[in-house]
Short mmCIF file of C-alpha atoms and ligand atoms in Angstrom, two decimals:
data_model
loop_
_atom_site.label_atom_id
_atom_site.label_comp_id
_atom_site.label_asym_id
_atom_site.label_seq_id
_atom_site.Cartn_x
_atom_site.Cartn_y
_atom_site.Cartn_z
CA UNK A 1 23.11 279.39 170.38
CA UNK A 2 26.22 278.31 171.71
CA UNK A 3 27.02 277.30 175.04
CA UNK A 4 28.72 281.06 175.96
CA UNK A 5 26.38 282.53 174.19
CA UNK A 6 23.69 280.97 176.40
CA UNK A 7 24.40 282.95 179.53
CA UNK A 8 24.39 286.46 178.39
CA UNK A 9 21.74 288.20 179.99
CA UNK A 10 20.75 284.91 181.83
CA UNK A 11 20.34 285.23 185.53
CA UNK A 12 22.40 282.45 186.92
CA UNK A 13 22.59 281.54 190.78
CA UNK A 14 25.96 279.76 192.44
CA UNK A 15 25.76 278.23 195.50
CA UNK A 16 28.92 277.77 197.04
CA UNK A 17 30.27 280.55 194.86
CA UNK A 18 32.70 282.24 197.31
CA UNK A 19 34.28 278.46 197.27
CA UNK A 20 36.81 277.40 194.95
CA UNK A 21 34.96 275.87 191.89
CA UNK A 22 32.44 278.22 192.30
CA UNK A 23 34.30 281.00 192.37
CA UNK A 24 35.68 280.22 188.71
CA UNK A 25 32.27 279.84 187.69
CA UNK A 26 31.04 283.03 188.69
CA UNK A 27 33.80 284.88 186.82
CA UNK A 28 33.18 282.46 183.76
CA UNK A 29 29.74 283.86 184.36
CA UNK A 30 30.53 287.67 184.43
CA UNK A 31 32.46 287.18 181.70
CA UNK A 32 29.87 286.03 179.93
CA UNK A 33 27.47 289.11 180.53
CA UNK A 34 25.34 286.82 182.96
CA UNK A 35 23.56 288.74 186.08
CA UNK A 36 25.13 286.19 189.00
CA UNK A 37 24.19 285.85 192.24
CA UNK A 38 26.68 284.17 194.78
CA UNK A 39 25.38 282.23 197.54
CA UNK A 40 27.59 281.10 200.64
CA UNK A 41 27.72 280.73 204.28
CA UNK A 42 32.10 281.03 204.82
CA UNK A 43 31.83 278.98 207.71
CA UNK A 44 35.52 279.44 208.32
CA UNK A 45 36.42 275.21 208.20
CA UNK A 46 34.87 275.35 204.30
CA UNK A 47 36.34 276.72 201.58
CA UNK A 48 35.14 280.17 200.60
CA UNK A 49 37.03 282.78 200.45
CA UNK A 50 36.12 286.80 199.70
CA UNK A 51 39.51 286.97 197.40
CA UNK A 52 38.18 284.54 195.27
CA UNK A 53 36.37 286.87 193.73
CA UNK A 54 39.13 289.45 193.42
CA UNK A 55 38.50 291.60 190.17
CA UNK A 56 35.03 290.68 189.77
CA UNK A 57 33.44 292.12 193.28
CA UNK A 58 31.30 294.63 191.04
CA UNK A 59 29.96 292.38 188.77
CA UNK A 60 28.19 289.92 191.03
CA UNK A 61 26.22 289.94 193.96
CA UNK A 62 26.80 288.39 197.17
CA UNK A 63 24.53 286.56 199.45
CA UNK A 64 25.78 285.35 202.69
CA UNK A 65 23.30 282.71 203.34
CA UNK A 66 23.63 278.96 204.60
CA UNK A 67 21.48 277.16 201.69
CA UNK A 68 20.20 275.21 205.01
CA UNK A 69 17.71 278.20 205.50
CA UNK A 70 14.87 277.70 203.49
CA UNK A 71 13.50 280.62 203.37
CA UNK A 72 16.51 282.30 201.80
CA UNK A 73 17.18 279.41 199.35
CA UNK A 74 13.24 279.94 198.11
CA UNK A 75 13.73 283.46 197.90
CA UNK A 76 16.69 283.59 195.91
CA UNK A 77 15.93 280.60 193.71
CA UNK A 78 12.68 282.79 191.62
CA UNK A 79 13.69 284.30 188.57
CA UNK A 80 17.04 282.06 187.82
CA UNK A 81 17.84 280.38 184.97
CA UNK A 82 20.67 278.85 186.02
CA UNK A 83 21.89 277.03 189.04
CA UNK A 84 25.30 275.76 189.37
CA UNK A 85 24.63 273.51 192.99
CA UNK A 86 28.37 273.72 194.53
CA UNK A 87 27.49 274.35 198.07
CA UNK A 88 28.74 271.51 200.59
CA UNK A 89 31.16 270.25 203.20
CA UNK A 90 33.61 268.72 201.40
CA UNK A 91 35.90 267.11 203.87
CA UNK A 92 35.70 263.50 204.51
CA UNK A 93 37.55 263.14 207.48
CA UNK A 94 35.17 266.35 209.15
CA UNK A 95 32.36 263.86 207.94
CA UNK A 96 33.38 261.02 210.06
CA UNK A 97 33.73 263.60 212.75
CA UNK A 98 30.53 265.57 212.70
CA UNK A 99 28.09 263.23 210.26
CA UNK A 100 25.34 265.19 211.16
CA UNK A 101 26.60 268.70 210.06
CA UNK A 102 27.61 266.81 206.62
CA UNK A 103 23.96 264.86 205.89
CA UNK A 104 21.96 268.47 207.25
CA UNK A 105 24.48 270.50 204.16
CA UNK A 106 25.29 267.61 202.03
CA UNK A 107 21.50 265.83 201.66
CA UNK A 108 18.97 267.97 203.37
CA UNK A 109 19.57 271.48 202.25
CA UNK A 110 20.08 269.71 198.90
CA UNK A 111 16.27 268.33 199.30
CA UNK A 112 14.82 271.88 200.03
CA UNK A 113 16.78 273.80 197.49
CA UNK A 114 15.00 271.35 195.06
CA UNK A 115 11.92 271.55 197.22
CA UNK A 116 11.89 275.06 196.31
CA UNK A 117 12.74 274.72 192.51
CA UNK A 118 9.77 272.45 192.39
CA UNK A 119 7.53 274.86 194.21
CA UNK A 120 8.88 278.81 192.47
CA UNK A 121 10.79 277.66 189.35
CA UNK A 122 10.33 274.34 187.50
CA UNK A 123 12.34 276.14 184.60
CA UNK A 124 15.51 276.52 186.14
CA UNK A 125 18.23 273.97 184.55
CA UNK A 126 20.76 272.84 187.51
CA UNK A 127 24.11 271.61 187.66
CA UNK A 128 24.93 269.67 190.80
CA UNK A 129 28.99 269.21 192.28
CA UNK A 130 28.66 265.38 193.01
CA UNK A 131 31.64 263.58 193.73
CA UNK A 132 33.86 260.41 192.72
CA UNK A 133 34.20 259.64 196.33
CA UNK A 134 30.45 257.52 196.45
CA UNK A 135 32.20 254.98 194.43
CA UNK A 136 34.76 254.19 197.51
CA UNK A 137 37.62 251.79 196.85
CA UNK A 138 37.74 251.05 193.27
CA UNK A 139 36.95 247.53 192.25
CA UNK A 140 38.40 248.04 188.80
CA UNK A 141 39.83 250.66 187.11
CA UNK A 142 39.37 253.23 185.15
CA UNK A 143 36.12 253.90 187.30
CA UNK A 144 33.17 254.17 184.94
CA UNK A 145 29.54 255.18 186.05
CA UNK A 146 28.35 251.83 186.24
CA UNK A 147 31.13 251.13 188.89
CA UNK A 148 29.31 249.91 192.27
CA UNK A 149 28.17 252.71 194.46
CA UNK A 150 30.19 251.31 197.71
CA UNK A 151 30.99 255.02 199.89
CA UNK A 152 33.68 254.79 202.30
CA UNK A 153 33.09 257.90 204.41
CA UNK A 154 29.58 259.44 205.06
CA UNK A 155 30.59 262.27 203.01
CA UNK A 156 30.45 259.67 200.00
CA UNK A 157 26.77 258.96 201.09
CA UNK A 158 25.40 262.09 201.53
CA UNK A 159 27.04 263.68 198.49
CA UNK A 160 25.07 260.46 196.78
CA UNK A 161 21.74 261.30 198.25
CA UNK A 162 21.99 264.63 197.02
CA UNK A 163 23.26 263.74 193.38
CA UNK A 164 20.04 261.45 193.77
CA UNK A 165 17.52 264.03 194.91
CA UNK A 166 18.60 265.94 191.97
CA UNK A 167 18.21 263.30 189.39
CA UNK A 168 14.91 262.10 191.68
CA UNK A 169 13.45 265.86 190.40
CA UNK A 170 14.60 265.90 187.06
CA UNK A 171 12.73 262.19 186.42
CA UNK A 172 9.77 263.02 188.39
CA UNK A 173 9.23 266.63 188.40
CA UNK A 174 11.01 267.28 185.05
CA UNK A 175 13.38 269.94 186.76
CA UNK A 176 16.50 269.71 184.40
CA UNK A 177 19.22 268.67 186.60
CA UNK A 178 22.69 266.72 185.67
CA UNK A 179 25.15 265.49 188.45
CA UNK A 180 29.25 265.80 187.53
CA UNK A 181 31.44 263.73 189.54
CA UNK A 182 34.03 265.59 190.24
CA UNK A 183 37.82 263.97 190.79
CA UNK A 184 40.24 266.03 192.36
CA UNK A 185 39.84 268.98 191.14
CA UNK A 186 42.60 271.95 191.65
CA UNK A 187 43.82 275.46 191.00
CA UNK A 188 44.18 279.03 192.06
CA UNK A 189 41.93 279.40 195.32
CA UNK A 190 41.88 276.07 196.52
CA UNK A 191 41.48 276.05 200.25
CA UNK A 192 45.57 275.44 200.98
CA UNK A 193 45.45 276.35 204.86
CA UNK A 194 44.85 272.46 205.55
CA UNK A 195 43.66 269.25 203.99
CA UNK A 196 40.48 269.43 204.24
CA UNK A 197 39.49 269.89 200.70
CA UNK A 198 42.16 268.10 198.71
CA UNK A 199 45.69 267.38 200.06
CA UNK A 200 47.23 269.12 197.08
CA UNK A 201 46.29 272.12 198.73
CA UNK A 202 48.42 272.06 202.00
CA UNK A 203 51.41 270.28 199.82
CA UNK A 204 50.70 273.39 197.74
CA UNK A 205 51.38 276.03 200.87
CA UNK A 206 53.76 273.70 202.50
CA UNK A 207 56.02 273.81 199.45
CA UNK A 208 56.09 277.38 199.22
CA UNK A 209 56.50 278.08 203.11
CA UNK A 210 59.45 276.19 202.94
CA UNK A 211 58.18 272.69 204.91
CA UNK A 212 58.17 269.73 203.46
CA UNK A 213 55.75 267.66 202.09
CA UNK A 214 54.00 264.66 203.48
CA UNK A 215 53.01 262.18 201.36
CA UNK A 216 50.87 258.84 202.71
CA UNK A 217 51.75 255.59 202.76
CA UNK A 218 54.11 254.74 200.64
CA UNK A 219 53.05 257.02 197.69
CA UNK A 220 52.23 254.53 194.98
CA UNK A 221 48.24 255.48 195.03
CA UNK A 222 47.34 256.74 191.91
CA UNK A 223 44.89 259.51 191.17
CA UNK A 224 43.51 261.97 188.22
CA UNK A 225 43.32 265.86 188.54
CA UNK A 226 41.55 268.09 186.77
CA UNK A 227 42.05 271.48 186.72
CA UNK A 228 39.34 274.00 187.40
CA UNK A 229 38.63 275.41 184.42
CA UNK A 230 38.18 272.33 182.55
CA UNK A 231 35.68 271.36 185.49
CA UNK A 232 34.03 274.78 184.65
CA UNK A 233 33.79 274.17 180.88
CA UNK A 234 31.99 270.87 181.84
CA UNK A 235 29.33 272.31 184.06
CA UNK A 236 28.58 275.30 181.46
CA UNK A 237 28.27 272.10 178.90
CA UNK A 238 25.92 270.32 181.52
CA UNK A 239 23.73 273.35 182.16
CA UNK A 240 23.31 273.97 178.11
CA UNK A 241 23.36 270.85 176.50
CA UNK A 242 19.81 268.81 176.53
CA UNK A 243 21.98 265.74 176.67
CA UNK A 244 22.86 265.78 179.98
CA UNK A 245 19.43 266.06 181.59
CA UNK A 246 18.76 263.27 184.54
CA UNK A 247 22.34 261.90 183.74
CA UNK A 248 25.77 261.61 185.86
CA UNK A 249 29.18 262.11 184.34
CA UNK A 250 32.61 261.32 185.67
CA UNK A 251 35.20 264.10 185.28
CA UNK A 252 38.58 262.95 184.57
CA UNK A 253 41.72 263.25 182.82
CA UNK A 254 44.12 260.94 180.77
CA UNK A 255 46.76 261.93 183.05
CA UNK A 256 47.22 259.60 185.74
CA UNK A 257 50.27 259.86 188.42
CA UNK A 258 51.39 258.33 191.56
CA UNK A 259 51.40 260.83 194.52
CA UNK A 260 55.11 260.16 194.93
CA UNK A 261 55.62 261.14 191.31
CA UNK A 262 53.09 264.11 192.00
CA UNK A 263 55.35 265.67 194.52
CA UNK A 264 58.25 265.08 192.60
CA UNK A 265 56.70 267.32 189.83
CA UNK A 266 55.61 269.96 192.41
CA UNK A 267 58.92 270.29 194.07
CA UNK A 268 60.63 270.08 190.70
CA UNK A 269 58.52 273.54 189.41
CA UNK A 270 58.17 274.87 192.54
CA UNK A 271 62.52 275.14 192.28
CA UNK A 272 63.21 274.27 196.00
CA UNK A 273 61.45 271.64 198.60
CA UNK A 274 61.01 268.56 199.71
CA UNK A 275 58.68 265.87 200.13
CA UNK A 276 58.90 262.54 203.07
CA UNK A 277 56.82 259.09 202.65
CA UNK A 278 55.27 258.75 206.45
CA UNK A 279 52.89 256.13 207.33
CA UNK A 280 48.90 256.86 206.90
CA UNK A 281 47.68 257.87 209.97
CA UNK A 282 45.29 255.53 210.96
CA UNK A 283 42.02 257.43 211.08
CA UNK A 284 42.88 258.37 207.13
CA UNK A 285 43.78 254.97 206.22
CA UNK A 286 40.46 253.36 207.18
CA UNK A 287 38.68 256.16 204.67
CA UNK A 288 41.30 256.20 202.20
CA UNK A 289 40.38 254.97 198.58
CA UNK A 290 43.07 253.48 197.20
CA UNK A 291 44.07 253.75 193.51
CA UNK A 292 41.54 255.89 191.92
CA UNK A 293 41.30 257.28 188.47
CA UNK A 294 38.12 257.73 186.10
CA UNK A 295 36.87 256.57 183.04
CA UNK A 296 35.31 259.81 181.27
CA UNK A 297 34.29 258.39 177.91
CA UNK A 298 30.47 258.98 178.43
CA UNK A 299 30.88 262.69 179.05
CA UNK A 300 33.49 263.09 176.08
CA UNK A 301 30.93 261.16 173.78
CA UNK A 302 27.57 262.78 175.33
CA UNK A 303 28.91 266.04 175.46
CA UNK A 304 31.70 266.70 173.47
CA UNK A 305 34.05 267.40 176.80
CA UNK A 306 37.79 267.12 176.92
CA UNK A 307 40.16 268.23 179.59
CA UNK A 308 42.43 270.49 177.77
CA UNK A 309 45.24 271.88 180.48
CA UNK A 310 47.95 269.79 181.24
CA UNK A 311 48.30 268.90 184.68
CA UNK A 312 52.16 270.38 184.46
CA UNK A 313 50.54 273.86 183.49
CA UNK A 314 47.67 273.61 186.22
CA UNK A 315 50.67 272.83 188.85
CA UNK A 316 52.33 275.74 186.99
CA UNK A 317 49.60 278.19 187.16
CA UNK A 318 48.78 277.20 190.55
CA UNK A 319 52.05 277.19 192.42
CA UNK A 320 52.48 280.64 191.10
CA UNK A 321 48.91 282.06 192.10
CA UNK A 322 50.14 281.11 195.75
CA UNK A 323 52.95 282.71 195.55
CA UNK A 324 51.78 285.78 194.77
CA UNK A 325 48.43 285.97 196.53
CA UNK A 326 49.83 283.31 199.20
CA UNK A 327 48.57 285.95 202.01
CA UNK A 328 44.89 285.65 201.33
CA UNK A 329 44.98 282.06 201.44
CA UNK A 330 47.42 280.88 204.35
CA UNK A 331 45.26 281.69 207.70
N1 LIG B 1 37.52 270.27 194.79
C1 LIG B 1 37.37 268.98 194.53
O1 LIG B 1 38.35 268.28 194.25
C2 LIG B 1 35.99 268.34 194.52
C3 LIG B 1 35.91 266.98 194.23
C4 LIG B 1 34.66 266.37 194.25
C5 LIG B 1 33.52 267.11 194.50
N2 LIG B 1 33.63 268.44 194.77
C6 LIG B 1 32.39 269.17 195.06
O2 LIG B 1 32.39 270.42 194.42
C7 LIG B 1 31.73 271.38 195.23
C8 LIG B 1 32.61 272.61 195.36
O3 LIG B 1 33.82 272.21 195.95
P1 LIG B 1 35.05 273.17 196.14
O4 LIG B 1 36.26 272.36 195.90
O5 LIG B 1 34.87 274.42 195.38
O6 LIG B 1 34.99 273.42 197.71
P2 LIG B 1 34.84 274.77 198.53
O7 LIG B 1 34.81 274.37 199.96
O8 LIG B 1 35.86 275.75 198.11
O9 LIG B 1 33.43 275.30 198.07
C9 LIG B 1 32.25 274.99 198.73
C10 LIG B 1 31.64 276.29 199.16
O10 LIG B 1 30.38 275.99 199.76
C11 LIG B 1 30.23 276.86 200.85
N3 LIG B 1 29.30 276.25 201.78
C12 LIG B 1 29.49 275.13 202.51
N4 LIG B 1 28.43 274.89 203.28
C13 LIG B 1 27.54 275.88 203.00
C14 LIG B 1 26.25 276.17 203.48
N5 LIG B 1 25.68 275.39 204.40
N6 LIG B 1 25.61 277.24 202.96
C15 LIG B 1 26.19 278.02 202.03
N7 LIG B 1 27.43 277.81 201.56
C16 LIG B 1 28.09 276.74 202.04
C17 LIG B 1 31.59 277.01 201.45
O11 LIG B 1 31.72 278.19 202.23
C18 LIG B 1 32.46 277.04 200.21
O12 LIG B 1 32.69 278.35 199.78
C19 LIG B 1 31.43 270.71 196.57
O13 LIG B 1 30.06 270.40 196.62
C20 LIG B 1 32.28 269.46 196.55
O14 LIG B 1 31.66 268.39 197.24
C21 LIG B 1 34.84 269.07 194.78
#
């Protein structure tokens, strides 16, 4: 069977999936033939979003449930034979700001979701969103998995509890579960009404409002993107492929640009704009991670992946999503 071929018919379960990533997933999932059900809380700070699921509203349900209530989670967990883990507060300044709200999402709802696979559904396979952030300020690069775990923010730490607890079930409990860390990943309905989910976003609504863009520090720091559909084609790989059972995987690309020459692109395709250098604020400085870009060999030799878009066609493809269905997104 191949990987697509895998989901048709399967009942599959997204947390997170009114968010960005999960969003693609689920309509990578209807397309599929899959019976998908959505789980997510749109606490307005976070990133879901009803138009995220434009054009696909029939073909999925929708659960509006925090995956912190346990009850819920156990309830909708029977029966699944998927679950693609997305749900979480992504921001890392918001973490340094309310840690609490960030460990209950980030680490203890992840514990009882798992809690409850253990207890209704040992079968399901899961995929959890982990994130490149645990490995902090890069000691060497590319950034490998056997980098030191050194997390900057307490976003970094609980996102690495809850990669744990998922590998801690799959070793113990023989739950499949596989962790994908996740660089920045972008595309059509990215939260773009601020920064807190990646700063492409607000230089992404900024640009096409007409403001310009401000870039930190002095805009050497380099960084990899991905964009989301090659991040979807990886978790569909994780969920099917034996392979990636109990094991973490960077996400990266072979693309790697400075934010100044990031902008520069973005303004350039966008056809109009600006971008300014101003100084880090300090409260972002002291969590910023420097140069950052991944090393993605062991996924590409584990599990075949490759990203395949361009990050000039993701800017593409994303600059014009926004400005056509701008509206949905700004407020
Ligand atoms: N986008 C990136 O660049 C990136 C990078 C690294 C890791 N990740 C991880 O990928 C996952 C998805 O990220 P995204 O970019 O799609 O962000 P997103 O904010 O668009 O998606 C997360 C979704 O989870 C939902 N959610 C948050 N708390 C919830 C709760 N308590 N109960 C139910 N739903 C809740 C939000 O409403 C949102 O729709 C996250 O776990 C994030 O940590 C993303």
């Amino acid at each position: 069977m191949t990987t697509q071929e895998s989901f048709s018919g399967a009942n599959v379960l997204v947390t997170g999936g009114l968010g960005f990533i999960g969003s693609h997933i689920a309509r990578r999932m209807a397309r599929l033939g899959a019976n998908v059900t959505l789980v997510d809380s749109l606490i307005p700070e976070y990133g879901g979003n009803t138009f995220n699921i434009e054009g696909i509203r029939d073909k999925v349900t929708v659960s509006i449930t925090d995956v912190r209530d346990q009850h819920a989670m156990t309830y909708l967990i029977k029966g699944k034979d998927y679950l693609f883990n997305l749900a979480g507060q992504t921001s890392h300044f918001d973490s340094m700001l309310d840690p609490k709200t960030d460990l209950d999402i980030n680490a203890g709802a992840q514990l009882s979701i798992l809690e409850a696979c253990r207890q209704h559904n040992r079968n399901v396979r899961i995929v959890f969103a982990s994130t490149r952030q645990l490995y902090g300020r890069p000691q060497y690069l590319p950034v490998d998995e056997k980098h030191p775990i050194q997390p900057v923010d307490v976003n970094g730490i609980n996102k690495l509890a809850g990669e744990w607890y998922h590998l801690l079930y799959n070793n113990v409990y023989g739950i499949r579960a596989s962790a994908l860390r996740l660089t920045n990943t972008f595309g059509p309905g990215m939260r773009v009404k601020d920064a807190r989910q990646t700063f492409l976003g607000i230089w992404i609504k900024n640009l096409i409002e007409g403001s310009p863009v401000q870039v930190f520090g002095d805009g050497s720091q380099l960084r990899d993107f991905n964009f989301v559909d090659d991040v979807v084609d990886a978790m569909l790989e994780a969920a099917t492929n034996p392979a990636a059972q109990g094991e973490v995987f960077n996400l990266g690309s072979t693309e790697v640009v400075s934010l100044k020459d990031l902008a520069e692109t973005l303004v350039r395709l966008n056809g109009a704009g600006t971008f300014e250098i101003v100084p880090f604020p300090k409260e972002r400085k002291v969590i910023d991670i420097g140069d950052y870009y991944s090393d993605f060999t062991k996924i590409k030799s584990k599990l075949g992946w490759l990203p395949k878009i361009a990050l000039h066609d993701g800017l593409s493809r994303t600059l014009s999503f926004y400005k056509q269905h701008g509206e949905h997104y700004w407020t």
